Amino acid sequence: MRPAYRTPLLASLLALVCASALWAAYDWFQGRYLRAFSEHTAVFSGDPLRLPAELAGPGAIRLVHFWDPACPCNVGNQQHLSELVERYVPQGIEFYAVQKPGSHGQLPATLSRLKTINVLPGAEQIPASPAVAIWDRSGNLAYFGPYSEGLTCNSNNSFIEPILQALSEGRAVSATHTLAIGCYCPWPVDVK
């Protein structure tokens, strides 16, 4: 082979190897974390969720964030959740967090304003996280499901802002059965 062709050939080969590696990484991520929020859409429902007795009943609008410290999908919504807290806490909306049972970790400092709920009745039945449940001022579950559809969550693709806006304006919302494709980790809880 002549030297003049060696450099472009090596550069092309290197580009092909890099492109193959990127495709393999993307395919692995998509296969592992991009999945339906609920694999059993006909059966899945937020209806079993109940606020603990001390939070149940009429009061402020309450948002409960379900999260698993080991789930890489949390990174995609934590900045958005921080923005929600900054925007809606001054309006009187209360934010809570439920960590996957048996997991260890803590929310980032930017989410330190979320109050912890150790046990939320019905949480063992949620299919995946990150997820969110929102109760209206009457204490009724208004929304349960994912924050958004897709790999990341922001104000442009979020389901949450329109729900909080409607509830803040006194409009009724009932969206407790949802289906979305995005980055979610399974939330299996072994019952023993």
Coordinates of C-alpha atoms in Angstrom, one line a residue:
M1 CA 0.0 0.0 0.0
R2 CA 1.3 3.5 -0.8
P3 CA 1.8 5.9 2.1
A4 CA -0.5 8.5 0.6
Y5 CA -3.5 6.2 1.2
R6 CA -2.5 5.0 4.6
T7 CA -3.6 8.1 6.6
P8 CA -7.1 8.5 5.1
L9 CA -7.6 4.7 5.4
L10 CA -6.6 4.7 9.1
A11 CA -8.8 7.8 9.8
S12 CA -11.8 6.1 8.1
L13 CA -11.2 2.9 10.0
L14 CA -11.0 4.9 13.3
A15 CA -14.2 6.8 12.5
L16 CA -16.0 3.5 11.7
V17 CA -14.8 2.0 15.0
C18 CA -16.0 5.1 17.0
A19 CA -19.4 5.1 15.2
S20 CA -19.8 1.4 15.9
A21 CA -19.0 1.9 19.6
L22 CA -21.4 4.8 19.9
W23 CA -24.2 2.8 18.2
A24 CA -23.6 -0.2 20.5
A25 CA -23.7 2.1 23.6
Y26 CA -26.9 3.8 22.4
D27 CA -28.5 0.4 21.7
W28 CA -27.5 -0.9 25.1
F29 CA -29.0 2.1 26.9
Q30 CA -32.2 2.0 24.8
G31 CA -32.6 -1.7 25.4
R32 CA -32.0 -1.4 29.1
Y33 CA -33.8 1.8 30.2
L34 CA -36.1 2.9 27.4
R35 CA -39.3 1.0 28.0
A36 CA -43.0 1.4 28.6
F37 CA -43.9 3.0 31.9
S38 CA -46.3 0.2 32.6
E39 CA -46.0 -3.2 31.0
H40 CA -49.6 -4.1 32.1
T41 CA -51.5 -1.1 30.9
A42 CA -54.9 -2.7 31.3
V43 CA -54.2 -3.6 34.9
F44 CA -52.1 -0.6 36.0
S45 CA -53.8 2.1 37.9
G46 CA -52.8 4.8 40.4
D47 CA -56.1 4.2 42.2
P48 CA -54.6 2.1 45.1
L49 CA -52.3 5.0 46.1
R50 CA -53.3 6.7 49.3
L51 CA -51.7 9.5 51.2
P52 CA -50.6 8.7 54.8
A53 CA -53.2 9.5 57.4
E54 CA -51.4 12.7 58.5
L55 CA -51.5 14.1 54.9
A56 CA -54.8 12.7 53.7
G57 CA -57.9 14.8 53.3
P58 CA -58.4 18.4 52.2
G59 CA -55.4 20.7 52.2
A60 CA -52.7 22.0 49.8
I61 CA -52.0 20.4 46.4
R62 CA -49.5 17.6 47.2
L63 CA -46.9 16.3 44.7
V64 CA -45.2 13.0 45.6
H65 CA -42.0 12.1 43.7
F66 CA -41.2 8.3 43.5
W67 CA -37.5 7.6 43.0
D68 CA -34.9 4.9 43.1
P69 CA -31.3 6.0 43.9
A70 CA -29.9 3.3 41.7
C71 CA -31.9 4.4 38.6
P72 CA -29.8 6.4 36.1
C73 CA -33.1 7.8 34.7
N74 CA -33.4 10.1 37.8
V75 CA -30.7 12.4 36.4
G76 CA -33.0 13.2 33.5
N77 CA -35.7 14.7 35.7
Q78 CA -34.0 16.0 38.8
Q79 CA -33.2 19.4 37.3
H80 CA -36.8 19.7 36.1
L81 CA -38.1 18.7 39.6
S82 CA -35.9 21.4 41.2
E83 CA -37.5 23.9 38.8
L84 CA -40.9 22.7 39.8
V85 CA -40.1 23.1 43.5
E86 CA -38.8 26.7 42.9
R87 CA -41.9 27.6 40.9
Y88 CA -44.7 26.0 42.8
V89 CA -43.7 26.0 46.5
P90 CA -44.3 29.7 46.7
Q91 CA -47.8 29.0 45.4
G92 CA -48.5 26.7 48.4
I93 CA -47.9 23.3 46.6
E94 CA -46.3 20.8 48.9
F95 CA -43.6 18.4 47.6
Y96 CA -42.8 15.0 49.0
A97 CA -40.5 12.1 48.1
V98 CA -40.9 8.3 48.4
Q99 CA -37.7 6.3 48.0
K100 CA -37.8 2.8 46.6
P101 CA -38.1 0.4 49.6
G102 CA -34.8 -1.3 50.4
S103 CA -32.7 1.2 48.4
H104 CA -30.1 3.5 49.8
G105 CA -29.2 7.0 48.8
Q106 CA -30.4 10.6 49.1
L107 CA -31.7 13.2 46.8
P108 CA -29.3 16.0 45.6
A109 CA -29.1 19.2 47.7
T110 CA -31.2 21.0 45.1
L111 CA -34.1 18.8 46.2
S112 CA -33.6 19.2 49.9
R113 CA -37.0 20.9 50.2
L114 CA -38.9 17.7 49.5
K115 CA -40.3 16.2 52.6
T116 CA -39.8 12.4 53.0
I117 CA -42.7 10.0 53.2
N118 CA -41.4 6.6 54.6
V119 CA -44.5 4.6 53.8
L120 CA -47.1 5.5 51.2
P121 CA -50.0 3.0 51.0
G122 CA -50.2 1.5 47.5
A123 CA -46.6 2.5 46.5
E124 CA -45.6 -1.2 46.3
Q125 CA -47.8 -1.4 43.2
I126 CA -46.2 1.2 41.1
P127 CA -44.6 -0.2 38.0
A128 CA -41.5 2.0 37.5
S129 CA -39.7 5.2 38.6
P130 CA -39.1 8.1 38.4
A131 CA -42.9 8.7 38.8
V132 CA -45.1 11.3 40.3
A133 CA -48.5 11.4 42.0
I134 CA -50.4 14.6 42.6
W135 CA -53.3 15.0 45.0
D136 CA -55.7 18.0 44.6
R137 CA -56.9 20.3 47.4
S138 CA -59.8 18.0 48.2
G139 CA -57.3 15.1 48.9
N140 CA -58.2 13.2 45.7
L141 CA -55.6 11.6 43.5
A142 CA -55.6 13.8 40.3
Y143 CA -52.6 12.3 38.5
F144 CA -50.3 9.3 38.7
G145 CA -47.7 8.4 36.1
P146 CA -44.4 9.6 34.6
Y147 CA -43.1 13.1 34.5
S148 CA -42.9 13.1 30.8
E149 CA -42.4 11.0 27.7
G150 CA -38.9 10.5 26.3
L151 CA -35.4 10.1 27.6
T152 CA -35.3 13.4 29.5
C153 CA -37.8 15.6 31.2
N154 CA -38.1 19.4 31.0
S155 CA -40.9 22.0 30.8
N156 CA -41.3 21.4 27.1
N157 CA -42.4 17.7 27.4
S158 CA -43.6 17.5 30.9
F159 CA -47.1 16.3 31.9
I160 CA -46.8 18.0 35.3
E161 CA -46.9 21.7 34.7
P162 CA -50.4 21.6 32.9
I163 CA -51.7 19.4 35.8
L164 CA -50.4 21.7 38.5
Q165 CA -51.7 24.8 36.6
A166 CA -55.2 23.3 36.2
L167 CA -55.3 22.3 39.9
S168 CA -54.0 25.7 41.0
E169 CA -56.9 27.3 39.0
G170 CA -59.4 25.1 40.7
R171 CA -60.1 22.9 37.6
A172 CA -60.7 19.2 38.2
V173 CA -58.1 16.7 36.9
S174 CA -58.4 12.9 36.7
A175 CA -55.5 11.2 35.0
T176 CA -54.6 8.2 37.2
H177 CA -54.2 5.7 34.3
T178 CA -51.2 6.6 32.0
L179 CA -49.0 5.1 29.4
A180 CA -45.7 6.6 28.2
I181 CA -42.5 5.5 26.6
G182 CA -39.4 6.9 28.3
C183 CA -36.5 6.2 30.6
Y184 CA -37.8 4.3 33.6
C185 CA -36.5 1.7 36.0
P186 CA -38.6 -1.2 37.3
W187 CA -39.9 -0.8 40.8
P188 CA -40.5 -4.4 41.9
V189 CA -41.1 -4.9 45.6
D190 CA -40.8 -8.4 46.9
V191 CA -43.7 -9.2 49.2
K192 CA -42.5 -11.6 51.9

